[in-house]
XYZ file of C-alpha atoms in Angstrom:
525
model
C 15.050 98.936 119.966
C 18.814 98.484 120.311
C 20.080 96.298 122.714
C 23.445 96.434 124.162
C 24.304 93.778 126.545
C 27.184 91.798 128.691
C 27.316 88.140 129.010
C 30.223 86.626 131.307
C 31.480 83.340 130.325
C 30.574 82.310 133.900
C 27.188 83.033 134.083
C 24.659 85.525 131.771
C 23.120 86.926 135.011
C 24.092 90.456 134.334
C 22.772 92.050 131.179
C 22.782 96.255 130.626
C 20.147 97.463 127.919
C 20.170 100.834 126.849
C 16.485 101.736 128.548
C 18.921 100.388 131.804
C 21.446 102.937 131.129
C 18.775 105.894 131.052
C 17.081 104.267 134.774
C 17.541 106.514 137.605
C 19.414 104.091 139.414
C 22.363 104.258 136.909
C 22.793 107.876 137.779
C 25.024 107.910 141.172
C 28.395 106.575 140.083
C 28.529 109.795 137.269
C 27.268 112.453 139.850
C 30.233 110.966 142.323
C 32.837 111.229 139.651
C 32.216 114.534 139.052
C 31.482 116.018 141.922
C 34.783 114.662 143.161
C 36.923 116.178 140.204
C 34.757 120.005 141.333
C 35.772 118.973 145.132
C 39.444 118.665 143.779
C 39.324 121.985 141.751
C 37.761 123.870 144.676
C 40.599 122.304 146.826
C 43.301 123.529 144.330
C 42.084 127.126 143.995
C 40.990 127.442 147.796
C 45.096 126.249 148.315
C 45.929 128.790 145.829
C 44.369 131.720 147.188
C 45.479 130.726 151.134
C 49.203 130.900 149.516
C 48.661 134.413 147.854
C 46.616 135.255 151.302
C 49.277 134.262 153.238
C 51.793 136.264 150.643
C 49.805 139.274 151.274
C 50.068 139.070 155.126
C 54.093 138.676 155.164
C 54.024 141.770 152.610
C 51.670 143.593 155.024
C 53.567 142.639 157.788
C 56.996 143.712 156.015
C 55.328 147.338 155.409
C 53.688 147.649 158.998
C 56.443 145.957 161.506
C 58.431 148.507 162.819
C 61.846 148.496 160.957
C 65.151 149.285 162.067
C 66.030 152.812 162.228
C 68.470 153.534 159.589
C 71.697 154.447 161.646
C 73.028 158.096 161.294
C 76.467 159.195 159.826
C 78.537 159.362 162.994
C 79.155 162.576 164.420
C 83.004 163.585 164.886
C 82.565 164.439 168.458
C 81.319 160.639 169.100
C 83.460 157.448 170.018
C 86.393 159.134 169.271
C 89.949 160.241 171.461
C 90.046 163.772 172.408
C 93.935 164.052 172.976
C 94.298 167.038 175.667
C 96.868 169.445 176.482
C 96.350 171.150 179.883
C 99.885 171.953 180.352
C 101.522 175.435 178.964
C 104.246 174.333 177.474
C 102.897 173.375 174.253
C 104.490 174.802 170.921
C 102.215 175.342 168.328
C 104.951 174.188 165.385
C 105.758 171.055 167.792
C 102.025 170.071 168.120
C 101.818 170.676 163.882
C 105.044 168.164 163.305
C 103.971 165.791 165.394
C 100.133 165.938 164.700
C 100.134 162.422 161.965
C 102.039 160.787 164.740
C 99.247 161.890 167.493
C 96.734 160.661 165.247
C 98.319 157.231 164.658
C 99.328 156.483 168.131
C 95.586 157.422 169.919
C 92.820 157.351 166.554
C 92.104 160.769 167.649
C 89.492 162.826 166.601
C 90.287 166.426 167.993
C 92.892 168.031 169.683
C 91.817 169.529 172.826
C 94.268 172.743 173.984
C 94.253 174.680 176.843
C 93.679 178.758 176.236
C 95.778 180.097 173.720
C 95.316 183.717 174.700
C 97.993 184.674 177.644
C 97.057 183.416 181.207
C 99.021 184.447 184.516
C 100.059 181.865 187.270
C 98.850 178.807 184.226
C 95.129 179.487 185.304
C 93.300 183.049 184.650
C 92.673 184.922 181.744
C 94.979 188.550 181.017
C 93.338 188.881 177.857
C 90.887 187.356 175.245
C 92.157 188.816 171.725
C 95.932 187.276 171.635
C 97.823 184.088 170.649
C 100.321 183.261 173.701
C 103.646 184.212 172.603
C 105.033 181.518 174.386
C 103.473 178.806 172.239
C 104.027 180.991 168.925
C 102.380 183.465 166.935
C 98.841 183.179 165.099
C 100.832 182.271 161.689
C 101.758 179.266 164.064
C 98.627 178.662 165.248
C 97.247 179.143 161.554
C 99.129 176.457 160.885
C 98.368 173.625 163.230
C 94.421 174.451 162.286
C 95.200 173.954 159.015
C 97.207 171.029 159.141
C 95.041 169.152 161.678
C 91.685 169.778 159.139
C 93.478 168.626 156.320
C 93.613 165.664 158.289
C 90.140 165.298 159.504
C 91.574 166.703 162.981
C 89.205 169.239 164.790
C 91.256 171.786 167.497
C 89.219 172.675 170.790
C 90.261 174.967 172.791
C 89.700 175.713 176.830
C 87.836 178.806 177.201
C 87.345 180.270 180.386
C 85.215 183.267 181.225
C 84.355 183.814 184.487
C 87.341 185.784 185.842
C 90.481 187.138 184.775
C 94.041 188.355 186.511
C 94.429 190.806 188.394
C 97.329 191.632 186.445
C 95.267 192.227 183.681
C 94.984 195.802 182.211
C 91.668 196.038 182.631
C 92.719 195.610 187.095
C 96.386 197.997 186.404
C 94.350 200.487 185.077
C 91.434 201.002 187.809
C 88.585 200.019 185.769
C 86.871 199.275 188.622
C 83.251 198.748 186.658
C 84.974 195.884 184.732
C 84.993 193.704 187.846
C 82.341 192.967 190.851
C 82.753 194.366 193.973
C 80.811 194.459 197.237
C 81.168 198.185 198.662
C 79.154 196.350 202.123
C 81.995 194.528 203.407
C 82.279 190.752 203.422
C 78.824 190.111 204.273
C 77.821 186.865 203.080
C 79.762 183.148 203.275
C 80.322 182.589 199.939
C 83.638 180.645 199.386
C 85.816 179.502 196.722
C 85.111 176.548 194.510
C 88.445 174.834 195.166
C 88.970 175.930 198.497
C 85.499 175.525 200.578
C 87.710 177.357 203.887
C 88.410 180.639 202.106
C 86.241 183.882 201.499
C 85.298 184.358 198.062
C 85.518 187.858 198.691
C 89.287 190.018 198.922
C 89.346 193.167 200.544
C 91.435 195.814 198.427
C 92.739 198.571 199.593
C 93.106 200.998 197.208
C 89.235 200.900 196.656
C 88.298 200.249 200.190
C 85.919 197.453 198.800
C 85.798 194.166 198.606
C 86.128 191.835 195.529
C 84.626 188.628 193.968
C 87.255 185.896 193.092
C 84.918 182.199 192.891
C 87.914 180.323 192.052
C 90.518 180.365 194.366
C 93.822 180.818 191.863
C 96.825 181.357 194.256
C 94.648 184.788 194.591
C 95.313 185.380 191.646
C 91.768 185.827 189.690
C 89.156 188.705 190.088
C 85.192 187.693 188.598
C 83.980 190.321 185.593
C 80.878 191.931 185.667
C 78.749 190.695 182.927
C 76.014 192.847 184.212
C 78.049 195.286 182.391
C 76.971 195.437 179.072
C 80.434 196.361 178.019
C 81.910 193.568 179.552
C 79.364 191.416 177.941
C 79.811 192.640 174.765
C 83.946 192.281 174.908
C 83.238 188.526 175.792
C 81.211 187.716 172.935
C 83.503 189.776 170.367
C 86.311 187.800 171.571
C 84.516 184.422 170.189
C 83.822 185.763 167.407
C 87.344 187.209 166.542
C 88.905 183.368 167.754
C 85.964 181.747 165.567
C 86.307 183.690 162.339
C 90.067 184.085 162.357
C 91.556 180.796 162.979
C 88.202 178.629 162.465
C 88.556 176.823 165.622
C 85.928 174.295 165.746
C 84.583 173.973 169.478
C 85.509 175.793 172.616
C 85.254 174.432 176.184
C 83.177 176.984 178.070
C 84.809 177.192 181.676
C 83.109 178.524 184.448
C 79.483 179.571 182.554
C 77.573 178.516 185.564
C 79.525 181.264 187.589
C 79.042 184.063 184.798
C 76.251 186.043 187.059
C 75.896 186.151 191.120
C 72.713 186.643 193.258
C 71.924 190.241 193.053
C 71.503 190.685 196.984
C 74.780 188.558 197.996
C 72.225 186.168 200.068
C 74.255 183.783 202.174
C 74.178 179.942 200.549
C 72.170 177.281 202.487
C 71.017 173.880 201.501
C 67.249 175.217 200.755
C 68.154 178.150 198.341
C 71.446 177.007 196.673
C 69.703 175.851 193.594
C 68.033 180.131 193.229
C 71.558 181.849 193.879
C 73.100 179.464 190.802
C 72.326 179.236 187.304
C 70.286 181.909 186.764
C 68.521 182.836 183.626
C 71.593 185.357 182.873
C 73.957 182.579 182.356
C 71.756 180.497 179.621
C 71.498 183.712 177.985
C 74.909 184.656 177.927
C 75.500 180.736 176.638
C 72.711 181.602 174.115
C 74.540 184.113 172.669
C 78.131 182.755 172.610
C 76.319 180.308 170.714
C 74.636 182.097 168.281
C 78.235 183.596 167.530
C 79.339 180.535 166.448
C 78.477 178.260 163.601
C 75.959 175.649 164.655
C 77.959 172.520 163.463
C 80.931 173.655 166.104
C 80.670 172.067 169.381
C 80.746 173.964 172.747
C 82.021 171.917 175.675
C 80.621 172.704 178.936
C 83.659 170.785 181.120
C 82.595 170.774 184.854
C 78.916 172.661 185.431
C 79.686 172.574 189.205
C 76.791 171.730 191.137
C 74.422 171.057 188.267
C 72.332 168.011 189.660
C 71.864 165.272 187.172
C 68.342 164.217 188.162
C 67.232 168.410 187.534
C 66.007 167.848 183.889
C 65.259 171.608 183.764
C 68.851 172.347 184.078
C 70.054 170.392 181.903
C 68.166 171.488 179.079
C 68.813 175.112 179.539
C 72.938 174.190 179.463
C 72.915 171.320 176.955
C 69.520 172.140 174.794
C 67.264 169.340 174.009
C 65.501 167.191 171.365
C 63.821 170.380 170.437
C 66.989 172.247 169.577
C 66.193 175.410 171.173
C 69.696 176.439 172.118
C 70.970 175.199 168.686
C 74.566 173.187 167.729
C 75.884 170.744 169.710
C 76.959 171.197 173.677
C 79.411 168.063 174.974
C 78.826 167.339 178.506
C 82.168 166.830 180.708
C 81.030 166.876 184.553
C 83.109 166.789 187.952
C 80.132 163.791 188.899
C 81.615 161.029 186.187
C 85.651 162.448 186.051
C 87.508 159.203 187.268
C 89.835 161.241 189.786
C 92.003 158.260 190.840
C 91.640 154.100 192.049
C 91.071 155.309 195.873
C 88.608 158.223 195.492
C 86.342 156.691 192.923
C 84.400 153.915 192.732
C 83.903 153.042 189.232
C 80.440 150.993 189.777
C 79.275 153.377 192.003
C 80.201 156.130 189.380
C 78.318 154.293 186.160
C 75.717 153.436 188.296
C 74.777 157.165 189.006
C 75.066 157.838 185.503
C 72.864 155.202 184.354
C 70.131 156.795 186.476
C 70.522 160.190 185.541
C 68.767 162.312 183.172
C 71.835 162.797 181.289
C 71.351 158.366 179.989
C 67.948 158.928 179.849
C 68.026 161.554 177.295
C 71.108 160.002 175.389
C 73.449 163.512 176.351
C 76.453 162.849 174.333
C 79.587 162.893 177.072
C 83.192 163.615 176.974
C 84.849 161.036 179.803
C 87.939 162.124 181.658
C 90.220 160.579 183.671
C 92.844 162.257 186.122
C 94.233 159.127 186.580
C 98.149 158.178 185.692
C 97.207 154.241 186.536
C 97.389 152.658 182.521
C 95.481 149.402 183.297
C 92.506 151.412 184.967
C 92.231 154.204 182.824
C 91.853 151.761 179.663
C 89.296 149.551 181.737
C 87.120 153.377 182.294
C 87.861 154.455 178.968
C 86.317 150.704 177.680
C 83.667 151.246 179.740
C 82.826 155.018 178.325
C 82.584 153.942 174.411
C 80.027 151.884 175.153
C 78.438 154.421 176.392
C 77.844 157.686 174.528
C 80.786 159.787 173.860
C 84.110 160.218 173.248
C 86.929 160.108 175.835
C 89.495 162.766 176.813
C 93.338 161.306 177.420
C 95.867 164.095 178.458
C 98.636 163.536 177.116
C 100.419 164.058 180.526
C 98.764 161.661 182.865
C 98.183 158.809 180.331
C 99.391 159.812 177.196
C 103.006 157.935 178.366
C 101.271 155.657 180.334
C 99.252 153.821 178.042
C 101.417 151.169 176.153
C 100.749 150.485 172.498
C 99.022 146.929 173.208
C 96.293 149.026 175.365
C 96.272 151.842 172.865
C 95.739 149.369 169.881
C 92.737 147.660 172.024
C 91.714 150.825 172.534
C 91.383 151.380 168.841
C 89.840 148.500 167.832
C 86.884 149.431 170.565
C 86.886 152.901 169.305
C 86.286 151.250 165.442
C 83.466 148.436 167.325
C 81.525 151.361 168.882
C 81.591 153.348 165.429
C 79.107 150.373 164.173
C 74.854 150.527 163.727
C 74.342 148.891 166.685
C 76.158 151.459 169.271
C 74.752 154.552 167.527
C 71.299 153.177 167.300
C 70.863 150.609 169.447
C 69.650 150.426 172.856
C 72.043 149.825 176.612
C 71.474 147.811 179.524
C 73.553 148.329 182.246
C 73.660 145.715 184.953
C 75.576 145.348 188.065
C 75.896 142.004 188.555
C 74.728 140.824 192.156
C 77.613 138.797 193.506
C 80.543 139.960 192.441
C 79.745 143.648 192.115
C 81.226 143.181 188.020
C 79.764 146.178 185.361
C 78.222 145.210 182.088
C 77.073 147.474 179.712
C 75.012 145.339 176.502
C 74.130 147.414 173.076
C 71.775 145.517 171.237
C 69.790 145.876 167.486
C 67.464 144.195 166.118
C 68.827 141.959 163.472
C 72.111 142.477 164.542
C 74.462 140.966 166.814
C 74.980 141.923 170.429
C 78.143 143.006 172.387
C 78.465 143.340 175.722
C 81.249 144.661 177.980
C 82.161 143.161 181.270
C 84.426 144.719 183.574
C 85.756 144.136 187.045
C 86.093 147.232 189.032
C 86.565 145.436 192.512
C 89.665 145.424 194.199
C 90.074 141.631 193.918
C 89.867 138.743 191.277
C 86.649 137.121 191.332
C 84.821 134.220 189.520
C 81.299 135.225 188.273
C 78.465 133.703 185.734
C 76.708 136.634 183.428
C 73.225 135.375 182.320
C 72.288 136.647 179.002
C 68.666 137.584 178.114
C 68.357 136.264 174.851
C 70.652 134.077 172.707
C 72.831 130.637 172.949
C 75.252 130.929 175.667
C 77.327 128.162 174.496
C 77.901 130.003 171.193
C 79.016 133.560 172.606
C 82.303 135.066 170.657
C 85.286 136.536 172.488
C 85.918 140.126 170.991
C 88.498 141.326 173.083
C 89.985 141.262 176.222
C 93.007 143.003 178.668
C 93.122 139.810 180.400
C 97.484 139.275 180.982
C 97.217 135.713 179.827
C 94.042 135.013 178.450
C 94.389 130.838 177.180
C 92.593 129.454 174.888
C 89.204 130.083 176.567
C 89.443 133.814 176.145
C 91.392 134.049 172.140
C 89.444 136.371 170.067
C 86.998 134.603 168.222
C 86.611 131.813 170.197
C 83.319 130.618 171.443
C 82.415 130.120 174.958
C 79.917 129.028 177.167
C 78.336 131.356 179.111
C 76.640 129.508 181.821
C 80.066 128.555 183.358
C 82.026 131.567 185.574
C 84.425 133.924 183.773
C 87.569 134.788 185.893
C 88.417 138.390 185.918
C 91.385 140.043 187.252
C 91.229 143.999 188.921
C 90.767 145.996 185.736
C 90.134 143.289 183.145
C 87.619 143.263 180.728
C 85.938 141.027 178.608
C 83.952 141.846 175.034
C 81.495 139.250 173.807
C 79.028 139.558 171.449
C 76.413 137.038 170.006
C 73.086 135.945 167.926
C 69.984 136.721 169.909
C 67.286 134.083 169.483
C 64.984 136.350 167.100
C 68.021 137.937 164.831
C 66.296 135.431 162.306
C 63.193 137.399 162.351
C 64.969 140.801 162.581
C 66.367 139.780 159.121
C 63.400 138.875 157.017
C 61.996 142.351 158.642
């Protein structure tokens, strides 16, 4: 038998034979060794497969978390400048030589004209089928539409249809079934929309009968009979003719909610106002004006009087809703959110309505108007409006002069900020801030940065701290602001904190926008 053995120099105590080698108490040391190297491999792969585990979750969760919505093409009607003319005494050549200069001076997107058929007294309708001679011919006209699409300009045009003159020829010539009349005498107490002291009824003589005129036009206007179906039938061949011959691309519908009256006359009172107005005649006859017209053109409804904004019924049946069933596009201009002027309306009051109304809730694209000559507050309401949704309306007469080029030009540069993702897609908090009374309208996106508004609408300068949800607020970035000397603090770009007060002037406003505390996650999703 071989013998292997080890023999220190020290001592010869320890000796290992091969019969030692094969003992079972030789064993342990080998079993360790390699039970630690299978330990070690089962740690490696068990690593392994928590790393493509964990690679699988993130690519689950990139597939399941709920993604951005992708941000639609931005529709012409929205944050843009409709530039009005109410007055008569447009030309049509002057408004085609001066149409590159409109557009460079107020970014508009349309031109918005008052009728361009022939009106008596600057207010009611003589006839539907002509071009006002006084502003040119329809070559003219041709002319301006043409020019103004060649350069992405759209032309609206005020369309009123609830009356006409009694100097039309329709009146002259006796055709009494044209108009409604009231052979019982002035029975009920109906009065005039602009003039809640006078009779909407006039007796006339010569029929020994008494009249409708709902809009009080230096007694001027008589209301049609759209019960007659020829009357009804002349009104919607005179959108077609205006739509197919000069391709005008919207019309503002005046007066539709006044189209049809309460079959018995009742007299108005508070409990039955709401069933002697808008009846199921004037949808239709909207219905049908719009299915004259091609669905991508816009109708304007400018000032449904009386329409309540929390009556969610109504507004569907005048503005259509997610379901489409009125078809195209109707732009919402309303008496309750027209800024009349600095003494009449409060501004907070006024966004605060609209913030609660069905009209916000439901995202009802608006057209914002101002009757207003004051510059500083009209820009500070038209700031306020883009970051809402809509365009806004300046008339060239009350604040097309007015405005300098410095508030134009910062009007521009909001007009291009609202065009972004975030303000078509995003989501809008509105606050009134406690203390001071200030407006601040926020748009935020997920993975994108947000921009807020904050505007002083009081009638004094005040100091005021805006707490933001989410975000640093010592890393907050000026945007813009109206403020007359803004310093250092308030230079665009400039970062500052936002737990210290802002000082705001009447009318100033500030734009800030900034990193939310989760953009970080909004990115890798």
């Amino acid at each position: 038998m071989i013998q292997a053995s080890r023999i220190e120099e020290c001592n010869n105590e320890f000796q290992i034979t091969n019969n030692e080698l094969s003992t079972p108490e030789s064993t342990p040391p080998l079993i360790s060794t390699l039970w630690l190297k299978r330990a070690r491999m089962i740690s490696v792969l068990i690593y392994i497969l928590l790393q493509v585990a964990y690679f699988i979750f993130i690519i689950i969760c990139i597939a399941l978390y709920p993604r951005c919505e992708k941000a639609p093409e931005t529709s012409w009607w929205t944050n843009g400048v409709f530039l009005r003319f109410s007055n008569r005494t447009m030309k049509f050549n002057e408004l085609t030589e001066k149409l590159i200069d409109y557009r460079t001076k107020f970014h508009i997107q349309a031109l918005w004209l008052s009728p361009v058929f022939p009106l008596s007294n600057e207010l009611n309708p003589i006839e539907w089928r002509n071009v006002d001679s006084n502003f040119g011919n329809e070559s003219d006209l041709t002319r301006l539409i043409d020019k103004a699409h060649e350069n992405d300009i759209l032309i609206i045009v005020d369309y009123p249809l609830n009356h006409l003159s009694i100097q039309s020829n329709y009146f002259i010539s006796n055709d009494d079934s044209y108009f409604v009349w009231n052979d019982q005498g002035n029975i009920n107490n109906w009065k005039t929309i602009n003039d809640n002291q006078q009779s909407a009824w006039t007796y006339n003589n010569r029929k020994n009968s008494f009249y409708l005129h709902q809009f009080n036009n230096d007694n001027d206007s008589i209301d049609i009979n759209y019960r007659n179906n020829r009357v009804f039938n002349d009104m919607i061949d005179s959108f077609s003719y205006w739509n197919k011959t000069f391709s005008i691309d919207g019309f503002n519908v005046q007066g539709i909610s006044f189209t049809y009256e309460d079959y018995e006359y009742n007299n108005e009172t508070n409990d039955n106002s709401s069933r002697l107005r808008h009846l199921d005649e004037d949808y239709l006859l909207l219905a049908r004006i719009r299915a004259e017209i091609d669905e991508k053109k816009i109708l304007l409804l400018d000032s449904i009087d009386s329409l309540a904004t929390s009556n969610e019924q109504l507004l569907t049946r005048y503005y259509g809703d997610k379901n489409k069933y009125l078809g195209g596009v109707q732009l919402a201009s309303l008496n309750n959110y027209i800024l009349v002027n600095e003494t009449v309306t409060n501004l907070t009051a006024l966004f605060d309505e609209y913030n609660n109304s069905i009209f916000f809730k439901n995202q009802q694209p608006f057209l914002w108007s101002s009757l207003s000559s004051n510059s500083k507050l009209n820009e500070a309401f038209f700031a306020a409006c883009l970051f809402h949704n809509g365009s806004i309306s300046i008339d060239i007469d009350r604040q097309g002069d007015q405005l300098s080029n410095t508030q134009l030009n910062r009007l521009r540069q909001i007009i291009k900020l609202t065009q972004k993702d975030v303000f078509r897609v995003g989501s809008i908090r509105q606050t009134i801030l406690p203390q001071s009374k200030w407006l601040t309208i926020e748009l935020k996106r997920r993975g994108q940065k947000h921009h807020m508004i904050i505007i002083n609408f009081n009638d004094k300068d005040q100091n005021d701290t805006v707490n933001l949800e989410q975000g640093k607020t010592n890393a907050v970035e000026v945007v813009l602001t109206n403020k007359g000397k803004p310093g250092k603090k308030y230079e665009t770009n400039t970062l500052i904190e936002m737990d210290k007060p802002i000082h705001l002037k009447l009318y100033e406003y500030l734009i800030i926008r900034w990193s939310p505390s989760i953009e970080g996650l909004g990115i890798i999703f």
